[in-house]
mmCIF file of C-alpha atoms in Angstrom:
data_model
loop_
_atom_site.group_PDB
_atom_site.id
_atom_site.type_symbol
_atom_site.label_atom_id
_atom_site.label_comp_id
_atom_site.label_asym_id
_atom_site.label_seq_id
_atom_site.Cartn_x
_atom_site.Cartn_y
_atom_site.Cartn_z
ATOM 1 C CA ASN A 280 -0.883 13.248 21.268
ATOM 2 C CA GLN A 281 -1.965 9.836 20.056
ATOM 3 C CA ASN A 282 -5.120 9.645 22.175
ATOM 4 C CA ILE A 283 -6.358 12.968 20.810
ATOM 5 C CA ASP A 284 -5.808 11.799 17.216
ATOM 6 C CA TYR A 285 -7.713 8.633 18.026
ATOM 7 C CA ARG A 286 -10.752 10.531 19.347
ATOM 8 C CA VAL A 287 -10.815 12.800 16.312
ATOM 9 C CA THR A 288 -10.723 9.787 13.998
ATOM 10 C CA ALA A 289 -13.423 7.985 15.951
ATOM 11 C CA ASN A 290 -15.829 10.930 15.743
ATOM 12 C CA PHE A 291 -15.066 11.956 12.163
ATOM 13 C CA GLU A 292 -17.893 10.049 10.506
ATOM 14 C CA GLU A 293 -20.411 11.275 13.061
ATOM 15 C CA VAL A 294 -19.387 14.909 12.486
ATOM 16 C CA LEU A 295 -19.512 14.408 8.732
ATOM 17 C CA GLN A 296 -23.039 13.067 8.938
ATOM 18 C CA ARG A 297 -24.283 15.936 11.095
ATOM 19 C CA PHE A 298 -23.001 18.598 8.731
ATOM 20 C CA SER A 299 -23.646 16.802 5.432
ATOM 21 C CA ILE A 300 -27.254 15.665 5.834
ATOM 22 C CA GLN A 301 -29.730 18.396 5.229
ATOM 23 C CA SER A 302 -32.618 18.702 7.590
ATOM 24 C CA GLN A 303 -36.030 17.265 6.783
ATOM 25 C CA GLN A 304 -38.173 19.552 4.645
ATOM 26 C CA THR A 305 -41.947 19.383 4.371
ATOM 27 C CA ILE A 306 -43.414 20.102 0.974
ATOM 28 C CA ALA A 307 -46.914 21.210 0.214
ATOM 29 C CA GLY A 308 -49.361 18.679 -1.079
ATOM 30 C CA PRO A 309 -49.853 14.966 -0.524
ATOM 31 C CA GLY A 310 -47.104 12.416 -0.036
ATOM 32 C CA ARG A 311 -44.367 11.856 2.477
ATOM 33 C CA PRO A 312 -41.918 14.659 3.356
ATOM 34 C CA ALA A 313 -38.866 14.983 1.110
ATOM 35 C CA PHE A 314 -35.435 14.024 2.435
ATOM 36 C CA HIS A 315 -32.196 15.260 0.942
ATOM 37 C CA ILE A 316 -29.405 12.720 1.374
ATOM 38 C CA PRO A 317 -25.963 13.279 -0.147
ATOM 39 C CA SER A 318 -25.751 10.600 -2.843
ATOM 40 C CA GLY A 319 -22.036 10.053 -2.222
ATOM 41 C CA MET A 320 -22.606 9.159 1.427
ATOM 42 C CA LEU A 321 -25.530 6.856 0.632
ATOM 43 C CA GLU A 322 -23.565 5.161 -2.134
ATOM 44 C CA HIS A 323 -20.653 4.595 0.278
ATOM 45 C CA HIS A 324 -22.969 2.925 2.805
ATOM 46 C CA VAL A 325 -24.613 0.748 0.152
ATOM 47 C CA LEU A 326 -21.302 -0.389 -1.372
ATOM 48 C CA CYS A 327 -19.997 -1.277 2.098
ATOM 49 C CA GLY A 328 -22.917 -3.697 2.412
ATOM 50 C CA ILE A 329 -24.630 -1.815 5.241
ATOM 51 C CA THR A 330 -28.250 -2.886 5.611
ATOM 52 C CA ALA A 331 -31.236 -0.553 5.228
ATOM 53 C CA PRO A 332 -32.083 -0.451 8.992
ATOM 54 C CA GLU A 333 -28.480 0.499 9.805
ATOM 55 C CA ILE A 334 -28.489 3.187 7.090
ATOM 56 C CA HIS A 335 -31.614 4.686 8.625
ATOM 57 C CA LEU A 336 -30.006 4.737 12.072
ATOM 58 C CA ARG A 337 -26.750 6.275 10.845
ATOM 59 C CA LEU A 338 -28.452 8.947 8.735
ATOM 60 C CA ASP A 339 -31.252 9.582 11.248
ATOM 61 C CA LEU A 340 -34.037 8.804 8.767
ATOM 62 C CA PRO A 341 -37.448 7.188 9.121
ATOM 63 C CA PHE A 342 -37.537 3.683 7.722
ATOM 64 C CA LEU A 343 -37.609 3.413 3.941
ATOM 65 C CA PRO A 344 -37.445 0.139 2.000
ATOM 66 C CA TYR A 345 -34.010 -0.693 0.623
ATOM 67 C CA MET A 346 -35.187 -0.490 -2.967
ATOM 68 C CA THR A 347 -36.679 2.948 -2.293
ATOM 69 C CA LEU A 348 -33.289 4.176 -1.112
ATOM 70 C CA LEU A 349 -31.714 2.904 -4.312
ATOM 71 C CA ASN A 350 -34.426 4.031 -6.726
ATOM 72 C CA ASP A 351 -35.286 7.441 -5.260
ATOM 73 C CA PHE A 352 -31.880 8.625 -4.052
ATOM 74 C CA LEU A 353 -29.344 6.816 -6.252
ATOM 75 C CA GLY A 354 -31.518 6.305 -9.312
ATOM 76 C CA CYS A 355 -30.517 2.681 -9.725
ATOM 77 C CA ARG A 356 -31.531 -0.878 -9.029
ATOM 78 C CA LYS A 357 -29.680 -3.333 -6.820
ATOM 79 C CA THR A 358 -28.348 -5.161 -9.876
ATOM 80 C CA ASP A 359 -26.798 -1.894 -11.096
ATOM 81 C CA LEU A 360 -24.376 -2.039 -8.149
ATOM 82 C CA TYR A 361 -22.718 -5.179 -9.526
ATOM 83 C CA SER A 362 -19.739 -5.032 -11.879
ATOM 84 C CA PRO A 363 -20.800 -5.536 -15.539
ATOM 85 C CA LEU A 364 -18.785 -8.702 -16.211
ATOM 86 C CA THR A 365 -19.480 -11.554 -18.582
ATOM 87 C CA ASN A 366 -18.956 -15.121 -17.376
ATOM 88 C CA GLU A 367 -15.723 -15.281 -19.380
ATOM 89 C CA GLU A 368 -14.412 -12.052 -17.807
ATOM 90 C CA LEU A 369 -15.389 -13.222 -14.327
ATOM 91 C CA ASP A 370 -13.749 -16.614 -14.898
ATOM 92 C CA HIS A 371 -10.548 -14.849 -15.960
ATOM 93 C CA ILE A 372 -10.488 -12.796 -12.732
ATOM 94 C CA VAL A 373 -11.340 -15.800 -10.560
ATOM 95 C CA THR A 374 -8.657 -17.869 -12.309
ATOM 96 C CA ASP A 375 -6.103 -15.189 -11.447
ATOM 97 C CA VAL A 376 -7.247 -15.225 -7.805
ATOM 98 C CA HIS A 377 -7.186 -19.015 -7.731
ATOM 99 C CA ARG A 378 -3.680 -19.103 -9.205
ATOM 100 C CA SER A 379 -2.371 -16.827 -6.441
ATOM 101 C CA HIS A 380 -4.469 -18.423 -3.658
ATOM 102 C CA PRO A 381 -5.085 -22.046 -4.731
ATOM 103 C CA ASN A 382 -6.633 -23.133 -1.420
ATOM 104 C CA THR A 383 -9.134 -20.266 -1.209
ATOM 105 C CA GLY A 384 -12.856 -21.050 -1.426
ATOM 106 C CA TYR A 385 -15.559 -18.868 -2.913
ATOM 107 C CA LYS A 386 -16.475 -17.080 0.340
ATOM 108 C CA LEU A 387 -12.967 -15.791 0.984
ATOM 109 C CA ALA A 388 -12.553 -15.077 -2.732
ATOM 110 C CA HIS A 389 -15.752 -13.007 -2.573
ATOM 111 C CA GLY A 390 -14.115 -10.815 0.050
ATOM 112 C CA LEU A 391 -10.964 -10.538 -2.058
ATOM 113 C CA LEU A 392 -12.970 -9.395 -5.091
ATOM 114 C CA LYS A 393 -14.781 -6.794 -2.970
ATOM 115 C CA ALA A 394 -11.441 -5.464 -1.771
ATOM 116 C CA ARG A 395 -10.423 -5.092 -5.436
ATOM 117 C CA GLY A 396 -13.636 -3.244 -6.272
ATOM 118 C CA VAL A 397 -15.209 -6.168 -8.154
ATOM 119 C CA ARG A 398 -18.791 -6.731 -7.014
ATOM 120 C CA VAL A 399 -20.727 -9.787 -8.185
ATOM 121 C CA PRO A 400 -23.465 -11.893 -6.540
ATOM 122 C CA ILE A 401 -21.947 -14.718 -4.571
ATOM 123 C CA SER A 402 -24.068 -17.133 -6.623
ATOM 124 C CA ARG A 403 -22.191 -16.071 -9.790
ATOM 125 C CA LEU A 404 -18.862 -16.459 -8.022
ATOM 126 C CA ARG A 405 -19.846 -19.935 -6.843
ATOM 127 C CA ASP A 406 -20.756 -20.921 -10.415
ATOM 128 C CA SER A 407 -17.441 -19.523 -11.655
ATOM 129 C CA PHE A 408 -15.530 -21.658 -9.154
ATOM 130 C CA ARG A 409 -17.417 -24.716 -10.353
ATOM 131 C CA ARG A 410 -16.408 -23.943 -13.932
ATOM 132 C CA ILE A 411 -12.699 -23.346 -13.308
ATOM 133 C CA ASP A 412 -12.043 -25.630 -10.307
ATOM 134 C CA ALA A 413 -14.724 -28.289 -9.994
ATOM 135 C CA GLU A 414 -12.356 -30.733 -8.283
ATOM 136 C CA GLY A 415 -11.236 -28.149 -5.721
ATOM 137 C CA VAL A 416 -14.853 -27.289 -4.870
ATOM 138 C CA CYS A 417 -15.555 -30.948 -4.100
ATOM 139 C CA MET A 418 -12.422 -31.303 -1.963
ATOM 140 C CA ARG A 419 -13.193 -28.191 0.087
ATOM 141 C CA ARG A 420 -16.755 -29.386 0.615
ATOM 142 C CA LEU A 421 -15.444 -32.638 2.074
ATOM 143 C CA ARG A 422 -13.320 -30.700 4.577
ATOM 144 C CA LEU A 423 -16.235 -28.647 5.886
ATOM 145 C CA HIS A 424 -17.410 -29.344 9.426
ATOM 146 C CA THR A 425 -19.735 -27.556 11.799
ATOM 147 C CA LEU A 426 -18.244 -25.756 14.779
ATOM 148 C CA ARG A 427 -20.142 -24.687 17.866
ATOM 149 C CA ARG A 428 -20.139 -20.894 18.166
ATOM 150 C CA ARG A 429 -17.674 -19.904 20.869
ATOM 151 C CA GLN A 430 -18.621 -17.618 23.714
ATOM 152 C CA TYR A 431 -16.412 -14.544 23.669
ATOM 153 C CA SER A 432 -16.433 -12.045 26.508
ATOM 154 C CA VAL A 433 -14.906 -8.959 24.841
ATOM 155 C CA PRO A 434 -17.472 -6.084 24.873
ATOM 156 C CA GLY A 435 -16.666 -4.452 21.530
ATOM 157 C CA PRO A 436 -14.125 -3.465 18.861
ATOM 158 C CA ASN A 437 -10.678 -2.330 20.041
ATOM 159 C CA TYR A 438 -11.271 -3.659 23.549
ATOM 160 C CA LEU A 439 -8.692 -6.409 23.002
ATOM 161 C CA TRP A 440 -6.225 -7.131 20.222
ATOM 162 C CA HIS A 441 -4.461 -10.485 19.991
ATOM 163 C CA ILE A 442 -0.927 -10.420 18.532
ATOM 164 C CA ASP A 443 1.453 -13.248 17.683
ATOM 165 C CA GLY A 444 4.163 -14.435 15.291
ATOM 166 C CA HIS A 445 4.103 -17.313 12.798
ATOM 167 C CA HIS A 446 7.333 -19.201 12.021
ATOM 168 C CA LYS A 447 6.476 -21.963 9.534
ATOM 169 C CA LEU A 448 8.661 -20.664 6.683
ATOM 170 C CA ILE A 449 12.479 -20.773 6.591
ATOM 171 C CA ARG A 450 13.728 -17.823 8.662
ATOM 172 C CA PHE A 451 10.638 -15.768 7.727
ATOM 173 C CA VAL A 452 8.424 -14.433 10.517
ATOM 174 C CA VAL A 453 4.831 -13.351 9.913
ATOM 175 C CA HIS A 454 3.610 -10.876 12.520
ATOM 176 C CA GLY A 455 -0.150 -10.560 12.935
ATOM 177 C CA GLY A 456 -2.788 -8.825 15.013
ATOM 178 C CA VAL A 457 -6.534 -9.497 15.296
ATOM 179 C CA ASP A 458 -9.327 -7.511 16.919
ATOM 180 C CA GLY A 459 -10.933 -10.038 19.248
ATOM 181 C CA PHE A 460 -14.507 -8.801 18.915
ATOM 182 C CA SER A 461 -14.879 -8.423 15.149
ATOM 183 C CA ARG A 462 -12.106 -10.813 14.020
ATOM 184 C CA LEU A 463 -10.755 -7.934 11.908
ATOM 185 C CA VAL A 464 -7.114 -8.536 10.930
ATOM 186 C CA VAL A 465 -5.504 -5.235 11.911
ATOM 187 C CA TYR A 466 -2.052 -6.103 10.568
ATOM 188 C CA LEU A 467 -0.284 -8.967 8.809
ATOM 189 C CA THR A 468 3.372 -8.417 7.881
ATOM 190 C CA VAL A 469 6.379 -10.570 7.055
ATOM 191 C CA ALA A 470 9.947 -9.904 8.167
ATOM 192 C CA GLY A 471 13.296 -11.618 8.285
ATOM 193 C CA ASN A 472 13.657 -11.180 12.035
ATOM 194 C CA ASN A 473 11.737 -11.453 15.278
ATOM 195 C CA ARG A 474 12.950 -8.233 16.912
ATOM 196 C CA ALA A 475 10.687 -6.368 19.318
ATOM 197 C CA SER A 476 11.147 -3.179 17.281
ATOM 198 C CA THR A 477 9.835 -4.954 14.166
ATOM 199 C CA VAL A 478 6.709 -6.116 15.989
ATOM 200 C CA LEU A 479 6.153 -2.628 17.416
ATOM 201 C CA GLN A 480 6.394 -1.017 13.971
ATOM 202 C CA SER A 481 3.675 -3.299 12.584
ATOM 203 C CA PHE A 482 1.547 -2.649 15.662
ATOM 204 C CA LEU A 483 1.893 1.147 15.386
ATOM 205 C CA THR A 484 0.915 1.052 11.710
ATOM 206 C CA ALA A 485 -2.299 -0.719 12.723
ATOM 207 C CA VAL A 486 -2.896 1.827 15.504
ATOM 208 C CA ASP A 487 -2.654 4.638 12.955
ATOM 209 C CA GLU A 488 -5.349 2.934 10.872
ATOM 210 C CA TYR A 489 -7.735 1.588 13.511
ATOM 211 C CA GLY A 490 -6.961 3.485 16.708
ATOM 212 C CA LEU A 491 -5.325 2.417 19.956
ATOM 213 C CA PRO A 492 -6.851 -0.714 21.528
ATOM 214 C CA SER A 493 -7.783 -0.779 25.185
ATOM 215 C CA ARG A 494 -5.690 -3.902 25.790
ATOM 216 C CA VAL A 495 -3.369 -6.274 23.951
ATOM 217 C CA GLN A 496 -2.880 -9.977 24.586
ATOM 218 C CA SER A 497 0.225 -11.902 23.548
ATOM 219 C CA ASP A 498 2.444 -14.802 24.510
ATOM 220 C CA LYS A 499 5.387 -14.378 26.884
ATOM 221 C CA GLY A 500 7.910 -13.711 24.156
ATOM 222 C CA GLY A 501 10.713 -11.161 24.076
ATOM 223 C CA GLU A 502 9.501 -9.935 20.682
ATOM 224 C CA ASN A 503 6.434 -8.433 22.398
ATOM 225 C CA VAL A 504 8.329 -6.345 24.968
ATOM 226 C CA ASP A 505 8.196 -3.064 23.031
ATOM 227 C CA VAL A 506 4.446 -3.396 22.418
ATOM 228 C CA ALA A 507 3.920 -4.128 26.116
ATOM 229 C CA GLU A 508 5.879 -1.030 27.159
ATOM 230 C CA PHE A 509 4.003 1.110 24.631
ATOM 231 C CA MET A 510 0.599 -0.105 25.876
ATOM 232 C CA ILE A 511 1.487 0.503 29.526
ATOM 233 C CA ARG A 512 2.712 4.030 28.747
ATOM 234 C CA SER A 513 -0.365 4.788 26.622
ATOM 235 C CA ARG A 514 -3.130 3.104 28.639
ATOM 236 C CA GLY A 515 -1.712 3.068 32.155
ATOM 237 C CA THR A 516 -0.737 0.577 34.834
ATOM 238 C CA ASN A 517 -2.807 -1.589 37.202
ATOM 239 C CA ARG A 518 -5.382 -2.442 34.519
ATOM 240 C CA ASN A 519 -3.612 -5.177 32.502
ATOM 241 C CA SER A 520 -3.066 -2.958 29.479
ATOM 242 C CA HIS A 521 -0.879 -5.752 28.114
ATOM 243 C CA ILE A 522 -1.927 -9.278 29.033
ATOM 244 C CA THR A 523 0.603 -12.086 28.706
ATOM 245 C CA GLY A 524 0.126 -15.760 29.279
ATOM 246 C CA ARG A 525 0.743 -19.228 27.942
ATOM 247 C CA SER A 526 0.020 -19.955 24.293
ATOM 248 C CA VAL A 527 -3.236 -21.597 25.339
ATOM 249 C CA HIS A 528 -4.579 -18.119 26.162
ATOM 250 C CA ASN A 529 -4.204 -16.693 22.646
ATOM 251 C CA GLN A 530 -6.450 -18.983 20.611
ATOM 252 C CA VAL A 531 -8.128 -16.185 18.657
ATOM 253 C CA ILE A 532 -5.042 -15.597 16.540
ATOM 254 C CA TYR A 533 -4.212 -19.320 16.320
ATOM 255 C CA ARG A 534 -7.556 -19.707 14.601
ATOM 256 C CA LEU A 535 -6.342 -17.122 12.072
ATOM 257 C CA TRP A 536 -2.916 -18.720 11.518
ATOM 258 C CA ARG A 537 -4.545 -21.870 10.214
ATOM 259 C CA ASP A 538 -6.232 -19.888 7.422
ATOM 260 C CA VAL A 539 -3.189 -17.689 6.773
ATOM 261 C CA TYR A 540 -1.040 -20.745 6.184
ATOM 262 C CA GLU A 541 -3.587 -22.503 3.993
ATOM 263 C CA HIS A 542 -4.485 -19.504 1.815
ATOM 264 C CA ALA A 543 -1.278 -17.423 1.751
ATOM 265 C CA LEU A 544 1.821 -19.299 2.951
ATOM 266 C CA ASP A 545 1.406 -22.904 1.824
ATOM 267 C CA LEU A 546 2.199 -21.957 -1.783
ATOM 268 C CA PHE A 547 5.604 -20.598 -0.739
ATOM 269 C CA TYR A 548 6.268 -23.562 1.529
ATOM 270 C CA GLN A 549 5.792 -25.881 -1.449
ATOM 271 C CA ILE A 550 8.115 -23.728 -3.589
ATOM 272 C CA PHE A 551 10.835 -23.797 -0.923
ATOM 273 C CA VAL A 552 10.522 -27.567 -0.464
ATOM 274 C CA SER A 553 10.842 -28.023 -4.226
ATOM 275 C CA LEU A 554 13.995 -25.877 -4.273
ATOM 276 C CA GLU A 555 15.456 -27.999 -1.468
ATOM 277 C CA ASP A 556 14.570 -31.227 -3.285
ATOM 278 C CA HIS A 557 16.472 -29.990 -6.340
ATOM 279 C CA SER A 558 19.474 -28.908 -4.197
ATOM 280 C CA ALA A 559 18.910 -25.277 -5.180
ATOM 281 C CA LEU A 560 18.286 -24.231 -1.579
ATOM 282 C CA HIS A 561 20.212 -25.250 1.527
ATOM 283 C CA PRO A 562 18.572 -23.923 4.736
ATOM 284 C CA ASP A 563 21.959 -23.723 6.504
ATOM 285 C CA ASN A 564 23.550 -21.650 3.721
ATOM 286 C CA GLU A 565 23.361 -17.949 4.585
ATOM 287 C CA LEU A 566 23.932 -16.927 0.960
ATOM 288 C CA HIS A 567 20.963 -19.026 -0.177
ATOM 289 C CA LEU A 568 18.805 -17.607 2.601
ATOM 290 C CA PHE A 569 19.784 -14.036 1.727
ATOM 291 C CA ALA A 570 18.773 -14.645 -1.902
ATOM 292 C CA LEU A 571 15.546 -16.325 -0.786
ATOM 293 C CA HIS A 572 14.547 -13.379 1.375
ATOM 294 C CA TRP A 573 15.650 -10.826 -1.217
ATOM 295 C CA ILE A 574 13.324 -12.272 -3.871
ATOM 296 C CA PHE A 575 10.445 -13.816 -1.928
ATOM 297 C CA LEU A 576 9.826 -11.423 0.965
ATOM 298 C CA PRO A 577 7.948 -8.863 -1.224
ATOM 299 C CA GLN A 578 5.945 -11.709 -2.799
ATOM 300 C CA ILE A 579 4.923 -13.102 0.583
ATOM 301 C CA GLN A 580 3.928 -9.635 1.788
ATOM 302 C CA ARG A 581 1.770 -9.144 -1.302
ATOM 303 C CA HIS A 582 -0.008 -12.443 -0.671
ATOM 304 C CA LEU A 583 -0.511 -11.572 2.996
ATOM 305 C CA LYS A 584 -2.081 -8.249 2.023
ATOM 306 C CA SER A 585 -4.416 -10.017 -0.404
ATOM 307 C CA PHE A 586 -5.414 -12.482 2.304
ATOM 308 C CA ARG A 587 -5.976 -9.704 4.835
ATOM 309 C CA ASP A 588 -8.195 -7.782 2.403
ATOM 310 C CA ALA A 589 -10.142 -10.920 1.532
ATOM 311 C CA TRP A 590 -10.585 -11.886 5.184
ATOM 312 C CA ASN A 591 -11.714 -8.458 6.329
ATOM 313 C CA PHE A 592 -14.301 -8.178 3.546
ATOM 314 C CA HIS A 593 -15.649 -11.741 3.472
ATOM 315 C CA GLY A 594 -18.976 -12.529 5.128
ATOM 316 C CA LEU A 595 -18.960 -14.548 8.357
ATOM 317 C CA ARG A 596 -21.544 -17.304 8.462
ATOM 318 C CA THR A 597 -21.974 -16.928 12.215
ATOM 319 C CA GLU A 598 -22.602 -13.171 11.863
ATOM 320 C CA ARG A 599 -25.407 -13.344 9.263
ATOM 321 C CA GLY A 600 -23.030 -12.649 6.421
ATOM 322 C CA GLN A 601 -21.497 -9.506 7.908
ATOM 323 C CA SER A 602 -17.776 -9.083 7.267
ATOM 324 C CA PRO A 603 -15.220 -8.316 10.010
ATOM 325 C CA GLN A 604 -14.889 -4.835 8.494
ATOM 326 C CA GLN A 605 -18.645 -4.231 8.781
ATOM 327 C CA ILE A 606 -18.791 -5.559 12.344
ATOM 328 C CA TRP A 607 -15.841 -3.436 13.429
ATOM 329 C CA ARG A 608 -17.246 -0.212 11.948
ATOM 330 C CA ARG A 609 -20.803 -0.849 13.083
ATOM 331 C CA TYR A 610 -20.014 -1.441 16.740
ATOM 332 C CA ARG A 611 -17.061 0.955 16.791
ATOM 333 C CA GLU A 612 -19.502 3.821 16.409
ATOM 334 C CA GLN A 613 -21.765 2.528 19.183
ATOM 335 C CA ILE A 614 -19.386 1.242 21.879
ATOM 336 C CA PRO A 615 -16.584 3.397 23.370
ATOM 337 C CA THR A 616 -13.257 1.735 24.176
ATOM 338 C CA GLU A 617 -12.383 3.830 27.222
ATOM 339 C CA ASP A 618 -12.224 1.250 30.010
ATOM 340 C CA SER A 619 -10.092 1.928 33.079
ATOM 341 C CA THR A 620 -11.239 -1.082 35.107
ATOM 342 C CA GLU A 621 -8.775 -3.845 35.878
ATOM 343 C CA VAL A 622 -9.308 -7.267 34.311
ATOM 344 C CA ASN A 623 -7.811 -10.646 35.158
ATOM 345 C CA GLU A 624 -5.538 -12.766 32.977
ATOM 346 C CA ASP A 625 -8.482 -14.875 31.749
ATOM 347 C CA TYR A 626 -9.940 -11.829 29.974
ATOM 348 C CA GLY A 627 -10.611 -12.527 26.299
ATOM 349 C CA ILE A 628 -9.803 -16.245 26.327
ATOM 350 C CA ASP A 629 -11.607 -18.365 23.749
ATOM 351 C CA TRP A 630 -11.885 -21.602 25.698
ATOM 352 C CA ASN A 631 -13.308 -23.472 22.696
ATOM 353 C CA GLY A 632 -10.629 -22.302 20.251
ATOM 354 C CA PRO A 633 -7.560 -24.183 18.967
ATOM 355 C CA HIS A 634 -4.417 -23.990 21.023
ATOM 356 C CA THR A 635 -0.997 -25.485 21.565
ATOM 357 C CA LEU A 636 0.590 -26.615 24.804
ATOM 358 C CA LEU A 637 4.057 -25.658 23.567
ATOM 359 C CA ASP A 638 5.832 -22.430 24.365
ATOM 360 C CA ASN A 639 5.538 -20.217 21.291
ATOM 361 C CA THR A 640 8.753 -18.264 21.927
ATOM 362 C CA VAL A 641 10.984 -18.716 18.872
ATOM 363 C CA SER A 642 14.379 -17.170 18.262
ATOM 364 C CA VAL A 643 14.936 -16.178 14.632
ATOM 365 C CA PRO A 644 18.565 -15.234 13.912
ATOM 366 C CA GLU A 645 19.060 -12.623 11.229
ATOM 367 C CA ILE A 646 20.750 -13.623 7.994
ATOM 368 C CA GLN A 647 24.402 -12.579 7.833
ATOM 369 C CA LEU A 648 26.651 -12.843 4.785
ATOM 370 C CA LEU A 649 30.430 -13.051 5.158
ATOM 371 C CA ARG A 650 30.515 -9.307 4.613
ATOM 372 C CA GLU A 651 28.053 -6.476 4.097
ATOM 373 C CA LEU A 652 27.190 -5.698 0.484
ATOM 374 C CA THR A 653 27.878 -2.254 -0.944
ATOM 375 C CA ASP A 654 25.140 -0.156 -2.543
ATOM 376 C CA ASP A 655 26.516 -0.925 -6.009
ATOM 377 C CA GLU A 656 26.512 -4.651 -5.269
ATOM 378 C CA LEU A 657 22.920 -4.528 -4.037
ATOM 379 C CA ALA A 658 21.953 -2.613 -7.181
ATOM 380 C CA SER A 659 23.367 -5.446 -9.299
ATOM 381 C CA LEU A 660 20.876 -7.945 -7.846
ATOM 382 C CA PRO A 661 17.564 -8.661 -9.620
ATOM 383 C CA VAL A 662 14.821 -6.224 -8.643
ATOM 384 C CA PRO A 663 12.306 -8.121 -6.463
ATOM 385 C CA GLY A 664 8.551 -7.781 -6.771
ATOM 386 C CA GLY A 665 7.917 -9.148 -10.265
ATOM 387 C CA PRO A 666 5.362 -11.808 -11.240
ATOM 388 C CA LEU A 667 5.276 -14.877 -9.016
ATOM 389 C CA ALA A 668 6.030 -17.121 -12.000
ATOM 390 C CA CYS A 669 9.432 -15.443 -12.409
ATOM 391 C CA THR A 670 10.568 -15.728 -8.790
ATOM 392 C CA ILE A 671 12.372 -19.067 -8.997
ATOM 393 C CA GLY A 672 14.482 -17.897 -11.928
ATOM 394 C CA MET A 673 15.193 -14.606 -10.145
ATOM 395 C CA TYR A 674 16.210 -16.504 -7.009
ATOM 396 C CA LEU A 675 18.665 -18.692 -8.934
ATOM 397 C CA GLU A 676 20.102 -15.610 -10.657
ATOM 398 C CA THR A 677 20.523 -13.888 -7.276
ATOM 399 C CA VAL A 678 22.396 -16.913 -5.908
ATOM 400 C CA GLN A 679 24.786 -16.827 -8.871
ATOM 401 C CA ILE A 680 25.472 -13.096 -8.519
ATOM 402 C CA LEU A 681 26.011 -13.351 -4.764
ATOM 403 C CA SER A 682 28.346 -16.321 -5.198
ATOM 404 C CA ARG A 683 30.429 -14.298 -7.629
ATOM 405 C CA ILE A 684 30.447 -11.212 -5.365
ATOM 406 C CA ILE A 685 31.284 -13.057 -2.154
ATOM 407 C CA GLY A 686 33.779 -15.251 -4.004
ATOM 408 C CA ASP A 687 35.542 -12.150 -5.275
#
């Protein structure tokens, strides 16, 4: 039963804390009582960026200064938590990140490094960006503008997920879902079709990881039918378990698409345009499109995963530097998502967010060659998933092989 699994997952950390933390012991003599805290649990909280007051609440401890927690229980200083990298080593890592995500600034890159297990002060990362990409830093600074903080009415994590599809690349569809409260990206996948079953599969993968949301909001598109039926079966009727409306009602995820395109998809758009300019790609040629998807789909998915990790771990300026991951976990433990009350169709609308007045329903036909390829023929194609620098050559090779196969 999916609901039972969800409750077990939600209470796991609480149960672990109760049975792992030893009770307070008073020792003879002067000084404060001794507390025995499992170092592994404390280290996990510290590395996740959880503040000292929150650590005290989670572990049921009296207040201790942050440095006392580090010195007395972990035997280290705050600087010991950072990765021991020289400026040259850090610049090499940042250059690699910048090469894969050329439009990414230092804040999002900081989240990406955290997701990779690289921990450095953001001041060092900022200096590294200035060394390797001084011009880009200036250009991004010129684009900055202050936005008024929107008022959002969702009570907590998993109360409302926003889902949508992005169709800016040739016959590729990016399916995404965002938790409305924390702005946590719960899934971000690319596919060659817009089928309802494809959207549902991505959604269910996110449910396995984060639990079942109370409600889901989407546009009125046929690709969302399976998710709607699943939510109604799981959460019940007469409560708007699945909320549909015009595109103007789903601004939360439109806000995300802007960043997804800039930091993950624009690179591939430029590659595809270049291939078209050199007559190596014809968008109406099914053979070319098959080769394009065969080689580039794994690359796009890898970039989407990197963006999702970076986004979920980067600090939000409007949330005092807390990341979406921190916000989701912090409030997830405090606020239940069981809510049987009915809500109206305006529930969870970000009235100050970006939107479009156009209908977002897009039909994406699947790519079809003149005939289906055999297993041996598929095995003769280049193996996708190599370095990004090799993809254009692999695409051209795939076109040649397919032309020979189909021609035969």
